[in-house]
Amino acid sequence: MSISLSFLILYPIWINMAQIQQGGPDEKEKTTALKDLLSRIDLDELMKKDEPPLDFPDTLEGFEYAFNEKGQLRHIKTGEPFVFNYREDLHRWNQKRYEALGEIITKYVYELLEKDCNLKKISIPIDATESEPKSFIFMSEDALTNPQKLMVLIHGSGVVRAGQWARRLIINEDLDSGTQIPFIKRAMDEGYGVIVLNPNENYIEVEKPKIHVQPSSDCSDEPAEKRERKDKVSKETKKRRDFYEKYRNPQREKEMMQLYIRENGSPEEHAVYVWDHFIAQSAAENVFFVAHSYGGLAFVELMIQREADVKNKVTAVALTDSVHNVWHQEAGKTIREWMRENCCNWVSSSEPLDTSVESMLPDCPRVSAACSTEM
């Protein structure tokens, strides 16, 4: 564990102050001297030595990375893969850098869905006002008009967004491993319409408005001397708290608040909304789902809420490491029976592909994916 420069400098001073404050009146002079020393330390400058600014590029070029012809993320100059520990012993800074790159990757995948896969970005809710929070999904041109078959893709939980299976695989492996693009292209080549859900885009973040507290007028009969003494203690406490907070988090990030998207405030809500307004309205005689991890749970929830409609329209469901649980989700007997006939869950296993894997749950068959399906 690394010890910051500012901690090494300030900790002995804090200890000395604590020890001096326990002494008698003759120690007041030392206390005053130490307080003066602390007041002359430029904390902002000291913190800059601990952690670089959390100010990162907003393009791949700015990070000096690009995807090569194999879809691998490589450094423009060195050709090396992405390095997480860019600054040694600065885990928080490295993590923030990784997250900033991840946001750029998300936008890059969105562009690929539109340009390479020819999908359309559709805003939801479909009747949203100009001012309310919105999300979106992606659809092929024939998603609602293809009379034969429609493929629906649902990713898992976490930071992934539409078109992704796993951000980590996109960054550390390649686009084919971490995105849904190979699934989309093959489906379209084989005559499917395609709908790509975006179940984790549940809210937008805006900066929290600052609340200005008006000082209350003191109408009590409390003596002025006592009030002044209390005010002084309160100011000292606030000053000390601000000091420690500034040390703990010198680059205080903006306080944000979440504004949830109407009828799409969770992956489960999103799946039902897209079903009602798009999938159920499609002309396709046969609908197929591919759902990973939490996407499987969202599909089961969709079945619980729209059982008759799903049974009537969905032909088959391919799950990968689905985390659904028919007991916890209270899926009825008829749903469990339908899942046994129409669903299959490919799970992480070293067994040969499609080897049966024992399951404790009485729902769909589980078979080996012959590798890790971690996405």
CSV table of C-alpha atoms in Angstrom, one decimal:
chain,number,residue,atom,x,y,z
A,1,MET,CA,0.0,0.0,0.0
A,2,SER,CA,1.4,3.4,-0.9
A,3,ILE,CA,1.6,6.3,1.5
A,4,SER,CA,1.0,9.7,0.0
A,5,LEU,CA,3.5,12.5,0.3
A,6,SER,CA,1.0,14.8,2.0
A,7,PHE,CA,0.2,12.2,4.6
A,8,LEU,CA,3.9,11.8,5.5
A,9,ILE,CA,4.1,15.6,5.9
A,10,LEU,CA,0.9,16.3,7.7
A,11,TYR,CA,0.4,13.3,10.0
A,12,PRO,CA,3.3,14.1,12.4
A,13,ILE,CA,1.9,17.7,12.7
A,14,TRP,CA,-1.6,16.4,13.5
A,15,ILE,CA,-0.2,14.0,16.2
A,16,ASN,CA,1.8,16.8,17.8
A,17,MET,CA,-1.2,19.0,17.9
A,18,ALA,CA,-3.3,16.3,19.5
A,19,GLN,CA,-0.6,15.8,22.1
A,20,ILE,CA,-0.1,19.5,22.8
A,21,GLN,CA,-3.9,20.1,23.2
A,22,GLN,CA,-3.9,17.6,26.0
A,23,GLY,CA,-1.3,19.7,27.9
A,24,GLY,CA,-1.8,22.7,30.2
A,25,PRO,CA,-2.0,26.4,29.4
A,26,ASP,CA,1.8,26.6,29.0
A,27,GLU,CA,1.4,24.6,25.8
A,28,LYS,CA,-0.8,27.2,24.1
A,29,GLU,CA,2.2,28.9,22.5
A,30,LYS,CA,3.2,25.6,20.8
A,31,THR,CA,-0.3,25.0,19.6
A,32,THR,CA,-0.5,28.5,18.1
A,33,ALA,CA,2.8,27.9,16.3
A,34,LEU,CA,1.7,24.6,14.8
A,35,LYS,CA,-1.6,26.1,13.7
A,36,ASP,CA,0.3,28.9,12.0
A,37,LEU,CA,2.4,26.3,10.2
A,38,LEU,CA,-0.6,24.4,9.0
A,39,SER,CA,-2.2,27.7,7.8
A,40,ARG,CA,0.8,28.4,5.6
A,41,ILE,CA,0.8,25.0,3.9
A,42,ASP,CA,-0.6,25.3,0.4
A,43,LEU,CA,-2.8,22.2,0.5
A,44,ASP,CA,-3.9,22.5,-3.1
A,45,GLU,CA,-0.3,22.4,-4.3
A,46,LEU,CA,0.5,19.5,-1.9
A,47,MET,CA,-2.4,17.4,-3.3
A,48,LYS,CA,-1.2,17.9,-6.9
A,49,LYS,CA,1.9,16.0,-5.9
A,50,ASP,CA,-0.2,13.1,-4.8
A,51,GLU,CA,-2.6,12.7,-7.7
A,52,PRO,CA,-2.6,14.1,-11.2
A,53,PRO,CA,-5.7,16.0,-12.3
A,54,LEU,CA,-8.7,13.9,-13.2
A,55,ASP,CA,-8.8,15.4,-16.6
A,56,PHE,CA,-8.7,12.9,-19.5
A,57,PRO,CA,-9.0,13.1,-23.3
A,58,ASP,CA,-12.4,12.7,-24.8
A,59,THR,CA,-11.2,10.8,-28.0
A,60,LEU,CA,-9.3,7.6,-28.7
A,61,GLU,CA,-6.7,9.8,-30.5
A,62,GLY,CA,-6.3,11.8,-27.3
A,63,PHE,CA,-5.5,8.7,-25.4
A,64,GLU,CA,-3.1,7.8,-28.2
A,65,TYR,CA,-5.0,4.5,-28.9
A,66,ALA,CA,-6.8,3.1,-32.0
A,67,PHE,CA,-8.4,-0.1,-33.1
A,68,ASN,CA,-6.2,-2.0,-35.7
A,69,GLU,CA,-7.5,-4.0,-38.6
A,70,LYS,CA,-8.1,-7.0,-36.3
A,71,GLY,CA,-10.3,-4.9,-34.0
A,72,GLN,CA,-7.6,-4.8,-31.2
A,73,LEU,CA,-7.0,-1.7,-29.2
A,74,ARG,CA,-3.4,-0.7,-29.6
A,75,HIS,CA,-1.2,2.3,-28.7
A,76,ILE,CA,-0.7,4.4,-31.8
A,77,LYS,CA,3.1,4.8,-31.2
A,78,THR,CA,4.2,1.6,-29.5
A,79,GLY,CA,1.6,-0.9,-30.8
A,80,GLU,CA,1.2,-2.2,-27.2
A,81,PRO,CA,-2.1,-3.2,-25.7
A,82,PHE,CA,-3.9,-0.9,-23.2
A,83,VAL,CA,-2.0,-0.5,-19.9
A,84,PHE,CA,-4.2,0.0,-16.8
A,85,ASN,CA,-1.4,0.9,-14.4
A,86,TYR,CA,-0.3,3.9,-16.4
A,87,ARG,CA,0.7,5.7,-13.2
A,88,GLU,CA,2.2,3.4,-10.6
A,89,ASP,CA,0.6,3.5,-7.1
A,90,LEU,CA,-2.2,5.7,-8.2
A,91,HIS,CA,-5.1,3.2,-8.4
A,92,ARG,CA,-7.9,5.8,-8.2
A,93,TRP,CA,-6.4,7.9,-11.0
A,94,ASN,CA,-5.8,4.8,-13.1
A,95,GLN,CA,-9.4,3.6,-12.5
A,96,LYS,CA,-10.8,7.0,-13.5
A,97,ARG,CA,-8.6,7.0,-16.6
A,98,TYR,CA,-10.0,3.5,-17.5
A,99,GLU,CA,-13.5,4.7,-17.0
A,100,ALA,CA,-13.0,7.7,-19.2
A,101,LEU,CA,-11.6,5.5,-22.0
A,102,GLY,CA,-14.6,3.2,-21.4
A,103,GLU,CA,-17.0,6.1,-22.1
A,104,ILE,CA,-15.2,6.7,-25.4
A,105,ILE,CA,-15.4,3.0,-26.3
A,106,THR,CA,-19.2,3.1,-25.7
A,107,LYS,CA,-19.6,6.0,-28.2
A,108,TYR,CA,-17.3,4.2,-30.7
A,109,VAL,CA,-19.4,1.1,-30.6
A,110,TYR,CA,-22.6,3.2,-31.1
A,111,GLU,CA,-20.9,4.6,-34.2
A,112,LEU,CA,-20.1,1.1,-35.5
A,113,LEU,CA,-23.7,0.0,-34.9
A,114,GLU,CA,-24.9,2.8,-37.2
A,115,LYS,CA,-22.1,2.9,-39.8
A,116,ASP,CA,-21.0,-0.8,-40.0
A,117,CYS,CA,-24.2,-2.6,-39.1
A,118,ASN,CA,-26.6,0.0,-40.7
A,119,LEU,CA,-28.8,0.1,-37.6
A,120,LYS,CA,-31.0,3.0,-36.7
A,121,LYS,CA,-30.9,4.7,-33.3
A,122,ILE,CA,-34.4,5.0,-31.9
A,123,SER,CA,-35.2,7.3,-29.0
A,124,ILE,CA,-37.3,6.1,-26.1
A,125,PRO,CA,-39.8,6.8,-24.6
A,126,ILE,CA,-41.3,7.2,-28.1
A,127,ASP,CA,-43.6,10.0,-26.8
A,128,ALA,CA,-40.9,11.8,-24.8
A,129,THR,CA,-41.1,15.5,-24.4
A,130,GLU,CA,-38.2,17.7,-25.4
A,131,SER,CA,-37.1,18.3,-21.8
A,132,GLU,CA,-37.5,14.8,-20.2
A,133,PRO,CA,-34.6,12.2,-19.9
A,134,LYS,CA,-34.4,9.8,-22.8
A,135,SER,CA,-32.7,6.6,-23.8
A,136,PHE,CA,-32.4,4.7,-27.1
A,137,ILE,CA,-32.2,1.3,-28.7
A,138,PHE,CA,-30.9,0.2,-32.1
A,139,MET,CA,-32.9,-1.5,-34.9
A,140,SER,CA,-32.3,-2.7,-38.4
A,141,GLU,CA,-34.3,-1.1,-41.2
A,142,ASP,CA,-36.6,-4.2,-41.4
A,143,ALA,CA,-36.9,-4.9,-37.7
A,144,LEU,CA,-40.6,-4.2,-37.6
A,145,THR,CA,-41.5,-5.2,-41.2
A,146,ASN,CA,-39.6,-8.5,-41.7
A,147,PRO,CA,-42.4,-11.0,-41.9
A,148,GLN,CA,-40.2,-14.1,-41.0
A,149,LYS,CA,-37.8,-13.6,-38.2
A,150,LEU,CA,-36.5,-11.1,-35.7
A,151,MET,CA,-33.4,-11.4,-33.5
A,152,VAL,CA,-33.4,-9.5,-30.1
A,153,LEU,CA,-30.1,-9.0,-28.2
A,154,ILE,CA,-29.9,-8.2,-24.5
A,155,HIS,CA,-26.6,-7.6,-22.7
A,156,GLY,CA,-25.8,-8.1,-19.0
A,157,SER,CA,-25.5,-5.6,-16.1
A,158,GLY,CA,-22.8,-3.1,-15.3
A,159,VAL,CA,-21.2,-0.5,-17.4
A,160,VAL,CA,-22.0,-2.1,-20.8
A,161,ARG,CA,-24.4,-0.4,-23.1
A,162,ALA,CA,-26.1,-1.3,-26.4
A,163,GLY,CA,-24.0,-3.3,-28.7
A,164,GLN,CA,-21.6,-4.5,-26.0
A,165,TRP,CA,-21.1,-7.8,-24.2
A,166,ALA,CA,-18.1,-6.7,-22.1
A,167,ARG,CA,-16.1,-3.5,-22.0
A,168,ARG,CA,-13.1,-5.4,-20.5
A,169,LEU,CA,-13.0,-7.7,-23.5
A,170,ILE,CA,-13.3,-4.8,-26.0
A,171,ILE,CA,-10.3,-3.1,-24.4
A,172,ASN,CA,-8.1,-6.1,-23.6
A,173,GLU,CA,-9.1,-8.6,-26.4
A,174,ASP,CA,-10.9,-7.2,-29.5
A,175,LEU,CA,-14.2,-5.9,-30.8
A,176,ASP,CA,-15.4,-9.3,-31.9
A,177,SER,CA,-15.0,-10.7,-28.4
A,178,GLY,CA,-16.5,-7.9,-26.5
A,179,THR,CA,-19.3,-6.5,-28.8
A,180,GLN,CA,-22.5,-7.9,-30.3
A,181,ILE,CA,-21.4,-6.9,-33.8
A,182,PRO,CA,-20.6,-10.4,-35.0
A,183,PHE,CA,-24.0,-11.6,-33.8
A,184,ILE,CA,-25.7,-8.7,-35.6
A,185,LYS,CA,-23.9,-9.1,-38.9
A,186,ARG,CA,-24.5,-12.9,-39.0
A,187,ALA,CA,-28.2,-12.4,-38.1
A,188,MET,CA,-28.6,-9.8,-40.9
A,189,ASP,CA,-26.8,-12.0,-43.4
A,190,GLU,CA,-29.2,-14.8,-42.6
A,191,GLY,CA,-32.3,-12.6,-43.2
A,192,TYR,CA,-33.2,-11.6,-39.6
A,193,GLY,CA,-34.4,-8.2,-38.5
A,194,VAL,CA,-32.5,-7.1,-35.5
A,195,ILE,CA,-33.3,-5.1,-32.3
A,196,VAL,CA,-30.5,-4.3,-29.8
A,197,LEU,CA,-31.7,-3.4,-26.3
A,198,ASN,CA,-30.0,-0.9,-24.0
A,199,PRO,CA,-31.1,-2.0,-20.6
A,200,ASN,CA,-28.5,-0.2,-18.5
A,201,GLU,CA,-29.2,3.2,-19.9
A,202,ASN,CA,-31.8,3.9,-17.1
A,203,TYR,CA,-31.1,7.5,-16.2
A,204,ILE,CA,-29.2,10.7,-17.0
A,205,GLU,CA,-26.9,12.4,-14.6
A,206,VAL,CA,-27.0,16.1,-13.9
A,207,GLU,CA,-25.1,18.3,-11.5
A,208,LYS,CA,-26.9,18.6,-8.1
A,209,PRO,CA,-28.0,22.1,-7.5
A,210,LYS,CA,-26.2,23.8,-4.6
A,211,ILE,CA,-28.5,24.4,-1.6
A,212,HIS,CA,-27.8,27.7,0.1
A,213,VAL,CA,-28.8,27.6,3.8
A,214,GLN,CA,-29.9,30.9,5.2
A,215,PRO,CA,-28.6,31.5,8.7
A,216,SER,CA,-31.5,31.4,11.1
A,217,SER,CA,-32.1,34.5,13.2
A,218,ASP,CA,-31.5,33.7,16.9
A,219,CYS,CA,-34.5,34.8,19.0
A,220,SER,CA,-33.5,32.9,22.1
A,221,ASP,CA,-32.6,34.4,25.4
A,222,GLU,CA,-29.2,32.7,25.3
A,223,PRO,CA,-26.5,35.1,26.6
A,224,ALA,CA,-24.4,36.7,23.8
A,225,GLU,CA,-21.1,35.4,25.2
A,226,LYS,CA,-22.4,31.8,25.1
A,227,ARG,CA,-23.7,32.2,21.5
A,228,GLU,CA,-20.3,33.6,20.4
A,229,ARG,CA,-18.5,30.7,22.0
A,230,LYS,CA,-20.8,28.2,20.3
A,231,ASP,CA,-20.4,29.9,16.9
A,232,LYS,CA,-16.6,29.8,17.3
A,233,VAL,CA,-16.7,26.1,18.1
A,234,SER,CA,-19.0,25.5,15.1
A,235,LYS,CA,-16.7,27.4,12.7
A,236,GLU,CA,-13.6,25.6,14.0
A,237,THR,CA,-15.4,22.2,13.6
A,238,LYS,CA,-16.4,23.1,10.0
A,239,LYS,CA,-12.9,24.3,9.2
A,240,ARG,CA,-11.4,21.1,10.5
A,241,ARG,CA,-13.9,19.0,8.6
A,242,ASP,CA,-13.2,20.8,5.4
A,243,PHE,CA,-9.5,20.4,5.9
A,244,TYR,CA,-9.7,16.7,6.3
A,245,GLU,CA,-12.2,16.3,3.4
A,246,LYS,CA,-9.9,18.3,1.2
A,247,TYR,CA,-7.0,16.0,2.1
A,248,ARG,CA,-9.1,12.9,1.6
A,249,ASN,CA,-10.5,14.0,-1.8
A,250,PRO,CA,-8.5,17.0,-3.1
A,251,GLN,CA,-10.1,16.8,-6.5
A,252,ARG,CA,-13.6,16.9,-5.3
A,253,GLU,CA,-15.8,15.8,-8.1
A,254,LYS,CA,-19.2,17.4,-8.9
A,255,GLU,CA,-22.1,16.1,-6.9
A,256,MET,CA,-24.5,14.5,-9.4
A,257,MET,CA,-28.1,13.5,-9.2
A,258,GLN,CA,-29.9,10.8,-11.3
A,259,LEU,CA,-33.0,11.6,-13.4
A,260,TYR,CA,-34.6,8.3,-14.3
A,261,ILE,CA,-36.0,7.6,-17.8
A,262,ARG,CA,-39.8,7.1,-17.8
A,263,GLU,CA,-40.8,3.4,-18.0
A,264,ASN,CA,-37.2,2.5,-18.5
A,265,GLY,CA,-35.8,2.9,-15.0
A,266,SER,CA,-34.4,-0.6,-14.7
A,267,PRO,CA,-33.4,-3.4,-17.1
A,268,GLU,CA,-36.6,-5.2,-16.4
A,269,GLU,CA,-38.8,-2.2,-17.2
A,270,HIS,CA,-36.8,-1.5,-20.3
A,271,ALA,CA,-37.3,-5.1,-21.6
A,272,VAL,CA,-41.1,-4.8,-21.1
A,273,TYR,CA,-41.2,-1.3,-22.7
A,274,VAL,CA,-39.3,-2.4,-25.8
A,275,TRP,CA,-41.5,-5.5,-26.0
A,276,ASP,CA,-44.8,-3.5,-25.8
A,277,HIS,CA,-43.7,-0.7,-28.2
A,278,PHE,CA,-41.5,-2.6,-30.7
A,279,ILE,CA,-41.2,-6.4,-30.6
A,280,ALA,CA,-44.9,-7.0,-30.0
A,281,GLN,CA,-45.7,-4.7,-32.9
A,282,SER,CA,-43.3,-6.4,-35.3
A,283,ALA,CA,-44.5,-8.4,-38.3
A,284,ALA,CA,-42.1,-11.3,-37.6
A,285,GLU,CA,-43.7,-14.7,-37.2
A,286,ASN,CA,-40.7,-16.0,-35.2
A,287,VAL,CA,-38.8,-13.9,-32.6
A,288,PHE,CA,-35.5,-15.1,-31.2
A,289,PHE,CA,-33.7,-13.8,-28.1
A,290,VAL,CA,-30.0,-13.9,-27.2
A,291,ALA,CA,-29.5,-12.8,-23.6
A,292,HIS,CA,-26.4,-12.7,-21.5
A,293,SER,CA,-26.2,-12.8,-17.6
A,294,TYR,CA,-28.7,-10.3,-16.2
A,295,GLY,CA,-30.3,-10.1,-19.6
A,296,GLY,CA,-31.6,-13.6,-18.9
A,297,LEU,CA,-33.2,-12.4,-15.7
A,298,ALA,CA,-34.8,-9.5,-17.6
A,299,PHE,CA,-36.2,-11.9,-20.2
A,300,VAL,CA,-37.7,-14.1,-17.5
A,301,GLU,CA,-39.3,-11.0,-15.9
A,302,LEU,CA,-40.7,-10.2,-19.3
A,303,MET,CA,-42.2,-13.6,-19.5
A,304,ILE,CA,-43.8,-13.2,-16.1
A,305,GLN,CA,-45.4,-10.0,-17.1
A,306,ARG,CA,-46.3,-10.9,-20.7
A,307,GLU,CA,-46.5,-14.7,-20.7
A,308,ALA,CA,-49.2,-15.3,-23.3
A,309,ASP,CA,-47.8,-12.7,-25.8
A,310,VAL,CA,-44.2,-14.1,-25.4
A,311,LYS,CA,-45.3,-17.7,-25.9
A,312,ASN,CA,-47.2,-16.7,-29.0
A,313,LYS,CA,-44.4,-14.8,-30.6
A,314,VAL,CA,-41.0,-16.1,-29.3
A,315,THR,CA,-39.6,-19.3,-30.9
A,316,ALA,CA,-36.4,-19.8,-29.0
A,317,VAL,CA,-34.1,-18.1,-26.4
A,318,ALA,CA,-30.3,-18.6,-26.2
A,319,LEU,CA,-29.0,-17.6,-22.8
A,320,THR,CA,-25.3,-17.3,-21.8
A,321,ASP,CA,-24.4,-17.6,-18.1
A,322,SER,CA,-27.9,-16.3,-17.3
A,323,VAL,CA,-28.4,-15.2,-13.6
A,324,HIS,CA,-32.2,-15.7,-13.7
A,325,ASN,CA,-33.8,-17.6,-10.9
A,326,VAL,CA,-37.3,-19.0,-11.5
A,327,TRP,CA,-37.9,-19.4,-7.7
A,328,HIS,CA,-36.8,-15.9,-6.6
A,329,GLN,CA,-38.6,-14.4,-9.6
A,330,GLU,CA,-41.7,-16.5,-8.8
A,331,ALA,CA,-42.1,-17.8,-12.4
A,332,GLY,CA,-45.1,-20.1,-12.6
A,333,LYS,CA,-45.2,-23.7,-13.6
A,334,THR,CA,-46.4,-22.9,-17.2
A,335,ILE,CA,-43.4,-20.5,-17.7
A,336,ARG,CA,-41.0,-23.1,-16.4
A,337,GLU,CA,-42.4,-25.7,-18.7
A,338,TRP,CA,-42.2,-23.4,-21.7
A,339,MET,CA,-38.5,-22.5,-20.8
A,340,ARG,CA,-37.6,-26.2,-20.7
A,341,GLU,CA,-38.9,-26.6,-24.3
A,342,ASN,CA,-37.7,-23.3,-25.8
A,343,CYS,CA,-34.7,-22.0,-23.9
A,344,CYS,CA,-31.1,-23.2,-23.4
A,345,ASN,CA,-28.5,-21.7,-21.1
A,346,TRP,CA,-24.8,-22.0,-22.3
A,347,VAL,CA,-22.6,-21.8,-19.1
A,348,SER,CA,-18.9,-21.5,-18.3
A,349,SER,CA,-17.5,-25.0,-18.4
A,350,SER,CA,-14.4,-27.0,-19.4
A,351,GLU,CA,-16.6,-29.8,-20.7
A,352,PRO,CA,-17.0,-30.2,-24.5
A,353,LEU,CA,-19.4,-27.9,-26.2
A,354,ASP,CA,-23.1,-28.7,-25.6
A,355,THR,CA,-22.4,-31.2,-22.9
A,356,SER,CA,-25.2,-31.3,-20.4
A,357,VAL,CA,-24.5,-29.4,-17.1
A,358,GLU,CA,-26.4,-30.3,-14.0
A,359,SER,CA,-28.8,-27.6,-12.8
A,360,MET,CA,-30.5,-27.1,-9.4
A,361,LEU,CA,-33.3,-25.1,-11.0
A,362,PRO,CA,-36.3,-26.7,-12.8
A,363,ASP,CA,-36.3,-24.5,-15.9
A,364,CYS,CA,-34.2,-24.6,-19.1
A,365,PRO,CA,-31.4,-27.0,-19.9
A,366,ARG,CA,-27.9,-25.9,-19.1
A,367,VAL,CA,-25.1,-26.9,-21.4
A,368,SER,CA,-21.4,-26.3,-21.7
A,369,ALA,CA,-20.0,-23.4,-23.7
A,370,ALA,CA,-16.7,-25.2,-23.7
A,371,CYS,CA,-15.0,-22.1,-22.4
A,372,SER,CA,-15.6,-19.0,-20.2
A,373,THR,CA,-18.7,-17.0,-21.3
A,374,GLU,CA,-17.7,-14.1,-19.1
A,375,MET,CA,-18.6,-11.0,-21.0
